[in-house]
Short mmCIF file of C-alpha atoms in Angstrom, two decimals:
data_model
loop_
_atom_site.label_atom_id
_atom_site.label_comp_id
_atom_site.label_asym_id
_atom_site.label_seq_id
_atom_site.Cartn_x
_atom_site.Cartn_y
_atom_site.Cartn_z
CA MET A 69 49.03 102.89 50.90
CA ARG A 70 47.90 105.73 53.17
CA GLY A 71 49.80 105.81 56.44
CA GLN A 72 52.62 103.61 55.12
CA GLY A 73 54.67 106.42 53.60
CA ARG A 74 56.20 106.48 50.15
CA VAL A 75 59.50 106.55 48.36
CA TYR A 76 60.20 109.01 45.61
CA ARG A 77 63.03 110.59 43.60
CA PRO A 78 63.05 114.36 44.05
CA ILE A 79 63.77 116.76 41.23
CA ARG A 80 66.57 119.21 41.97
CA GLN A 81 67.73 121.91 39.60
CA GLY A 82 65.62 120.40 36.82
CA ARG A 83 67.07 116.90 37.18
CA GLN A 84 65.56 113.88 38.88
CA SER A 85 67.74 112.36 41.57
CA ASN A 86 68.93 108.77 41.18
CA VAL A 87 68.65 108.29 44.95
CA TRP A 88 65.27 107.40 46.45
CA TRP A 89 63.91 109.46 49.35
CA PHE A 90 61.42 108.66 52.14
CA ASP A 91 58.25 110.63 52.78
CA TYR A 92 56.23 109.47 55.79
CA GLY A 93 54.37 110.76 58.83
CA ILE A 94 54.43 109.64 62.47
CA ARG A 95 52.05 111.10 65.05
CA GLY A 96 51.20 114.03 62.85
CA LYS A 97 54.84 114.90 62.09
CA ARG A 98 56.08 114.58 58.52
CA HIS A 99 59.54 113.21 57.79
CA ARG A 100 61.51 113.42 54.55
CA GLU A 101 64.98 112.00 54.24
CA SER A 102 67.31 110.30 51.80
CA SER A 103 67.45 106.50 51.71
CA GLY A 104 71.00 106.59 50.39
CA THR A 105 70.21 103.96 47.76
CA THR A 106 69.31 103.97 44.07
CA SER A 107 67.32 100.73 44.42
CA LYS A 108 63.59 101.24 44.92
CA ARG A 109 63.22 97.79 46.51
CA ASP A 110 65.97 98.52 49.03
CA ALA A 111 64.48 101.94 49.71
CA MET A 112 61.07 100.37 50.47
CA THR A 113 62.70 97.93 52.89
CA LEU A 114 64.55 100.76 54.64
CA LEU A 115 61.34 102.79 54.80
CA ARG A 116 59.50 100.03 56.69
CA GLN A 117 62.43 99.76 59.13
CA ARG A 118 62.46 103.54 59.53
CA ILE A 119 58.77 103.78 60.31
CA GLY A 120 59.04 100.89 62.77
CA LYS A 121 61.83 102.59 64.68
CA ARG A 122 59.87 105.84 64.80
CA ILE A 123 56.81 104.10 66.20
CA ASP A 124 58.86 102.17 68.77
CA GLY A 125 60.50 105.36 69.91
CA THR A 126 63.99 104.03 69.21
CA LEU A 127 64.48 106.72 66.59
CA SER A 128 63.89 110.26 67.71
CA GLY A 129 66.28 112.37 65.64
CA ARG A 130 65.47 114.68 62.75
CA PRO A 131 67.65 113.63 59.78
CA ASP A 132 66.72 116.81 57.95
CA ARG A 133 68.36 118.84 60.71
CA VAL A 134 71.68 116.94 60.93
CA THR A 135 74.52 119.18 59.75
CA LEU A 136 78.12 118.62 58.75
CA ALA A 137 79.12 120.00 62.16
CA ASP A 138 76.94 117.31 63.78
CA LEU A 139 78.67 114.65 61.71
CA GLN A 140 82.07 115.93 62.83
CA ASP A 141 81.03 115.99 66.48
CA GLY A 142 79.61 112.48 66.25
CA LEU A 143 82.82 111.13 64.71
CA ARG A 144 84.92 112.92 67.35
CA LYS A 145 82.94 111.29 70.16
CA HIS A 146 83.28 107.93 68.42
CA TYR A 147 87.08 108.35 68.29
CA VAL A 148 87.11 109.17 72.01
CA ARG A 149 84.99 106.13 72.89
CA GLU A 150 87.17 103.84 70.79
CA ASP A 151 90.35 105.44 72.18
CA ASN A 152 91.45 106.17 68.62
CA ASN A 153 94.45 108.51 68.77
CA SER A 154 94.27 109.68 65.15
CA TRP A 155 91.55 112.29 65.68
CA ALA A 156 93.99 115.14 65.08
CA ARG A 157 94.44 114.03 61.48
CA ALA A 158 90.71 113.45 60.99
CA GLU A 159 90.06 116.94 62.35
CA GLN A 160 92.41 118.37 59.71
CA ALA A 161 90.37 116.56 57.06
CA PHE A 162 87.17 118.06 58.46
CA ALA A 163 88.72 121.53 58.31
CA HIS A 164 88.90 121.19 54.51
CA LEU A 165 85.43 119.64 54.31
CA THR A 166 83.95 122.44 56.40
CA SER A 167 85.74 125.12 54.41
CA TYR A 168 84.16 123.78 51.22
CA PHE A 169 80.66 122.71 52.31
CA GLY A 170 80.08 124.88 55.39
CA ALA A 171 79.54 123.66 58.95
CA ASP A 172 75.77 124.30 58.82
CA THR A 173 75.23 122.40 55.58
CA LYS A 174 72.58 119.72 56.01
CA ALA A 175 74.01 116.22 55.79
CA LEU A 176 71.21 115.08 53.49
CA THR A 177 72.25 117.65 50.89
CA ILE A 178 75.82 116.31 50.67
CA THR A 179 75.30 114.13 47.61
CA LYS A 180 77.67 112.01 45.57
CA ALA A 181 77.74 114.72 42.91
CA LEU A 182 78.74 117.39 45.45
CA VAL A 183 81.46 115.18 46.88
CA SER A 184 82.80 114.66 43.34
CA ASP A 185 82.88 118.45 42.96
CA TYR A 186 84.76 118.65 46.27
CA GLN A 187 87.33 116.16 45.03
CA ASP A 188 87.83 118.16 41.84
CA ALA A 189 88.24 121.38 43.83
CA ARG A 190 90.82 119.86 46.18
CA LEU A 191 92.82 118.43 43.28
CA SER A 192 92.74 121.82 41.58
CA ALA A 193 94.15 123.28 44.81
CA LYS A 194 97.11 120.87 44.40
CA ALA A 195 96.08 118.56 47.25
CA ALA A 196 97.58 115.07 46.92
CA ARG A 197 95.23 112.40 45.63
CA ASN A 198 95.77 110.21 48.68
CA THR A 199 95.01 113.19 50.92
CA VAL A 200 91.69 113.75 49.16
CA ARG A 201 90.93 110.03 49.41
CA TYR A 202 91.50 110.22 53.16
CA GLU A 203 89.25 113.27 53.55
CA VAL A 204 86.38 111.55 51.75
CA SER A 205 86.95 108.42 53.84
CA VAL A 206 86.64 110.52 57.00
CA LEU A 207 83.39 112.03 55.71
CA SER A 208 82.08 108.55 54.92
CA ALA A 209 83.04 107.34 58.40
CA ALA A 210 81.16 110.27 59.94
CA PHE A 211 78.04 109.32 57.99
CA GLY A 212 78.48 105.73 59.18
CA VAL A 213 78.55 106.82 62.84
CA ALA A 214 75.42 108.94 62.29
CA VAL A 215 73.61 105.91 60.82
CA GLU A 216 74.82 103.72 63.67
CA HIS A 217 73.22 106.14 66.14
CA ASP A 218 70.01 106.39 64.08
CA LEU A 219 70.50 110.04 63.20
CA LEU A 220 70.39 109.20 59.50
CA ALA A 221 68.69 106.39 57.61
CA ALA A 222 71.53 105.26 55.39
CA LYS A 223 75.18 105.86 54.67
CA PRO A 224 75.87 107.21 51.18
CA VAL A 225 78.58 105.52 49.15
CA PHE A 226 80.89 108.13 47.68
CA ARG A 227 83.05 107.47 44.64
CA GLN A 228 86.70 107.38 45.60
CA LEU A 229 89.58 108.68 43.53
CA ALA A 230 92.14 106.25 42.23
CA GLU A 231 95.14 105.95 44.56
CA GLY A 232 97.92 108.44 44.02
CA ASP A 233 101.57 107.58 43.59
CA LYS A 234 103.21 105.78 46.47
CA ARG A 235 105.57 107.86 48.56
CA THR A 236 109.17 107.08 47.71
CA GLY A 237 111.05 109.41 50.04
CA PHE A 238 113.98 107.92 51.93
CA PHE A 239 116.61 109.40 54.19
CA GLU A 240 120.26 108.54 53.85
CA PRO A 241 122.30 108.87 57.08
CA GLY A 242 123.93 112.13 56.02
CA ASP A 243 120.59 113.68 55.03
CA LEU A 244 118.98 112.75 58.33
CA ALA A 245 121.94 114.03 60.33
CA ALA A 246 121.67 117.37 58.54
CA VAL A 247 117.93 117.60 59.28
CA VAL A 248 118.45 116.76 62.96
CA LEU A 249 120.93 119.65 63.26
CA GLY A 250 118.12 122.05 62.37
CA LEU A 251 115.77 120.82 65.12
CA SER A 252 115.60 121.56 68.83
CA ALA A 253 117.18 118.89 71.03
CA ASP A 254 113.87 117.41 72.25
CA VAL A 255 112.35 117.18 68.77
CA ALA A 256 115.63 115.87 67.36
CA ASP A 257 115.61 113.01 69.90
CA LEU A 258 112.05 112.07 68.90
CA VAL A 259 113.02 112.13 65.21
CA ARG A 260 116.03 109.89 65.88
CA PHE A 261 113.80 107.45 67.79
CA LEU A 262 111.32 107.31 64.88
CA SER A 263 114.13 106.76 62.38
CA MET A 264 115.43 103.78 64.37
CA THR A 265 112.11 102.11 65.23
CA GLY A 266 109.96 102.95 62.21
CA TRP A 267 107.11 103.88 64.55
CA ARG A 268 104.52 106.53 63.75
CA ARG A 269 105.00 110.04 65.08
CA GLY A 270 102.17 109.78 67.62
CA GLU A 271 103.43 106.44 68.91
CA GLY A 272 106.80 107.96 69.72
CA ALA A 273 105.50 111.29 71.01
CA GLU A 274 103.10 109.63 73.46
CA LEU A 275 105.56 106.99 74.71
CA LEU A 276 105.59 106.82 78.53
CA TRP A 277 108.41 105.78 80.84
CA ALA A 278 106.07 103.11 82.23
CA GLN A 279 106.30 101.45 78.80
CA VAL A 280 110.09 101.20 78.84
CA ASP A 281 111.07 97.89 80.45
CA TRP A 282 114.76 98.04 81.38
CA ASP A 283 114.78 94.40 82.55
CA ASP A 284 117.19 95.35 85.34
CA ALA A 285 115.85 93.03 88.05
CA GLU A 286 119.18 91.18 87.98
CA TYR A 287 120.94 94.34 89.10
CA PRO A 288 119.56 94.93 92.61
CA GLY A 289 120.64 97.74 94.84
CA PRO A 290 121.07 101.44 94.10
CA HIS A 291 122.54 102.55 90.81
CA ALA A 292 122.71 105.95 89.17
CA GLU A 293 120.64 104.95 86.15
CA PRO A 294 118.95 101.89 84.63
CA ILE A 295 121.13 99.00 83.54
CA PRO A 296 119.37 97.41 80.55
CA GLY A 297 119.12 93.63 80.83
CA PRO A 298 119.00 91.08 78.00
CA ASN A 299 115.23 91.42 77.62
CA ALA A 300 115.02 95.21 77.80
CA CYS A 301 112.33 96.53 75.46
CA VAL A 302 109.79 99.21 74.72
CA ARG A 303 106.12 98.25 74.71
CA ILE A 304 102.97 100.00 73.53
CA ALA A 305 99.42 98.79 74.06
CA GLU A 306 96.77 98.03 71.44
CA ALA A 307 94.93 101.30 72.03
CA GLN A 308 98.04 103.33 71.18
CA THR A 309 98.61 101.82 67.74
CA LYS A 310 96.82 102.62 64.52
CA GLY A 311 96.38 98.93 63.67
CA GLY A 312 95.15 98.01 67.14
CA ASP A 313 98.02 95.57 67.82
CA ALA A 314 100.24 95.70 70.90
CA ARG A 315 103.90 95.97 69.99
CA THR A 316 107.25 95.13 71.57
CA PHE A 317 110.57 96.55 70.38
CA PRO A 318 113.71 95.00 71.98
CA ILE A 319 116.47 97.47 72.84
CA ALA A 320 119.11 95.34 74.59
CA HIS A 321 121.18 94.89 71.43
CA ALA A 322 120.26 98.21 69.78
CA THR A 323 123.17 100.24 71.12
CA GLU A 324 122.27 103.61 69.57
CA LEU A 325 118.60 103.32 70.52
CA ARG A 326 119.44 102.18 74.04
CA GLU A 327 121.81 105.11 74.53
CA LEU A 328 119.19 107.53 73.24
CA LEU A 329 116.65 106.28 75.78
CA LEU A 330 119.20 106.47 78.59
CA ALA A 331 120.01 110.05 77.58
CA ARG A 332 116.30 110.87 77.72
CA TRP A 333 116.07 109.19 81.13
CA ARG A 334 118.81 111.44 82.47
CA LYS A 335 116.74 114.54 81.65
CA ARG A 336 113.31 113.04 82.34
CA ASP A 337 110.58 115.46 83.40
CA GLY A 338 107.17 113.90 83.82
CA LEU A 339 105.63 110.74 82.42
CA ARG A 340 106.65 111.03 78.76
CA VAL A 341 109.93 109.91 77.25
CA PHE A 342 109.88 112.71 74.68
CA HIS A 343 108.71 116.11 75.85
CA ARG A 344 109.30 119.84 75.73
CA HIS A 345 110.04 120.98 79.28
CA GLY A 346 107.73 118.27 80.61
CA LYS A 347 104.93 118.96 78.16
CA SER A 348 103.81 116.84 75.22
CA ILE A 349 105.48 117.46 71.86
CA GLY A 350 102.71 118.47 69.51
CA SER A 351 102.95 119.28 65.83
CA PHE A 352 106.36 120.41 64.61
CA ARG A 353 105.50 120.56 60.92
CA LYS A 354 106.85 124.06 60.29
CA VAL A 355 110.23 123.58 61.97
CA TRP A 356 110.52 120.20 60.26
CA ALA A 357 109.90 121.74 56.84
CA THR A 358 112.48 124.44 57.52
CA ALA A 359 115.06 121.90 58.71
CA CYS A 360 114.53 119.74 55.63
CA LYS A 361 114.87 122.72 53.30
CA THR A 362 118.07 123.84 55.03
CA ALA A 363 119.45 120.27 54.83
CA GLY A 364 118.82 120.17 51.08
CA VAL A 365 115.96 117.65 51.19
CA PRO A 366 112.85 119.84 50.88
CA GLY A 367 109.45 118.18 50.85
CA ARG A 368 110.40 115.19 52.96
CA LEU A 369 107.84 114.03 55.50
CA VAL A 370 108.27 112.81 59.06
CA HIS A 371 106.48 109.69 57.85
CA ASP A 372 109.39 109.04 55.46
CA LEU A 373 111.37 108.05 58.56
CA ARG A 374 109.07 105.04 58.86
CA ARG A 375 109.76 103.96 55.30
CA THR A 376 113.49 104.51 55.79
CA ALA A 377 113.58 102.37 58.94
CA ALA A 378 111.81 99.51 57.13
CA ARG A 379 114.29 99.72 54.25
CA ASP A 380 117.25 99.71 56.65
CA PHE A 381 115.89 96.67 58.48
CA ARG A 382 115.45 94.86 55.19
CA ARG A 383 118.99 95.75 54.07
CA ALA A 384 120.27 94.30 57.36
CA GLY A 385 118.68 90.96 56.48
CA VAL A 386 115.61 91.19 58.73
CA SER A 387 112.65 89.27 57.31
CA GLU A 388 109.62 91.21 56.11
CA GLY A 389 107.41 89.46 58.67
CA GLU A 390 109.71 90.60 61.48
CA ILE A 391 109.81 94.15 60.09
CA MET A 392 106.01 94.23 60.11
CA LYS A 393 105.98 93.12 63.76
CA LEU A 394 108.63 95.60 64.87
CA CYS A 395 107.32 98.65 63.02
CA GLY A 396 103.61 97.93 63.21
CA TRP A 397 102.18 96.91 59.85
CA LYS A 398 99.14 94.72 60.35
CA THR A 399 98.66 93.49 56.78
CA ARG A 400 101.03 92.65 53.96
CA ASP A 401 99.04 94.92 51.64
CA MET A 402 99.74 97.97 53.83
CA PHE A 403 103.39 96.99 54.12
CA ASP A 404 103.72 96.71 50.34
CA ARG A 405 102.23 100.19 49.88
CA TYR A 406 105.27 101.67 51.60
CA ASN A 407 107.43 100.68 48.63
CA ILE A 408 110.51 100.14 50.82
CA ILE A 409 112.80 99.04 48.00
CA ASP A 410 114.49 102.06 46.41
CA SER A 411 116.38 102.38 43.13
CA ALA A 412 119.75 101.93 44.86
CA ASP A 413 118.58 98.57 46.19
CA LEU A 414 117.61 97.48 42.70
CA SER A 415 121.00 98.54 41.33
CA ARG A 416 122.77 96.52 44.00
CA ALA A 417 120.59 93.51 43.24
CA VAL A 418 121.49 93.64 39.55
CA ALA A 419 125.19 94.13 40.34
CA GLN A 420 125.13 91.15 42.68
CA ARG A 421 123.35 89.01 40.10
CA PHE A 422 125.67 89.79 37.18
CA ASN A 423 128.95 90.63 38.90
CA GLY A 424 128.69 88.27 41.83
CA ASN A 425 126.82 85.00 41.58
CA LEU A 426 126.83 84.86 37.78
CA THR A 427 130.60 85.43 37.56
CA ALA A 428 131.28 82.78 40.18
CA THR A 429 129.07 80.30 38.34
CA PHE A 430 130.79 81.03 35.01
CA LEU A 431 134.27 80.51 36.47
CA GLU A 432 133.16 77.27 38.12
CA ASP A 433 131.71 75.94 34.85
CA ALA A 434 134.85 76.98 32.94
CA GLY A 435 137.07 75.12 35.39
CA GLN A 436 135.04 71.96 35.03
CA ALA A 437 135.22 72.24 31.23
CA ARG A 438 139.02 72.26 31.39
#
């Protein structure tokens, strides 16, 4: 009907699109934009909502002018508003997206087919499957923010790659000690902290002295340094964690961790526990890679410290629920993805089963038979 707009499937490069588009006019201005859906009925519903928002004045943007750079900027502002501290990683993902598509590429032209081509190109460049999955997830999130702010009509649903292999890297004590020797003292202290707590790199790097509770109220009067009490712990707030859960890590009975924090306290300089001459420790990827290569464990990631800590807790008899609380896994599914049981653990389990319990049971049965 005239004045009500229409939906249509454009023909591009000789092929008709599966996605329906809007074509409508408001106050003499024509608008064309993707509906993001392959259902004509859903597209018609979205079209009526779109026209209504235009008439009401609640929608003033030009979807046809939104670029990939605009999507990135919108997602960045969203991260700032939500106090999400993982923007640095999302920005790295956008660097690859921008390199492939171009910052000025119109958002409406980034189709499912083009994203599939992007995935193929990244895999051909030897990018890990899980890395490519994350990059597409970031792109999808950026579209979602644009829709939320009425810059676009709908969020496209991109096909995701199957998950890649789970990381299986672990550090044995000797390997980690060798890596630490190749790092500067400040970075080495941060790495040791991460290996003992299982926390993420950003959680350790941004830890403030105000979040270290020495529980030393029972020791009044002047003393040269803190005297940790029975409830001494390290705390981080919800906004500082990836899962959005506040976390407490007791240190009173963790001798090595407690001594590390005291050593950091003795050379404190500013608000942060871990710092380089009072300044925040940023990325140390290159020196880490060099230290790992020199130590004979090339290719290991800082994130492998998290997996190693979880394995060591489990070996010490700590329950999986307690490990999740200490290290910061919100769901069992995410915890399971870390694959914290290594081949050595399985060998010990078999040895215990056949050379321990089974042998004892056999001898007991044999004695009863006599």
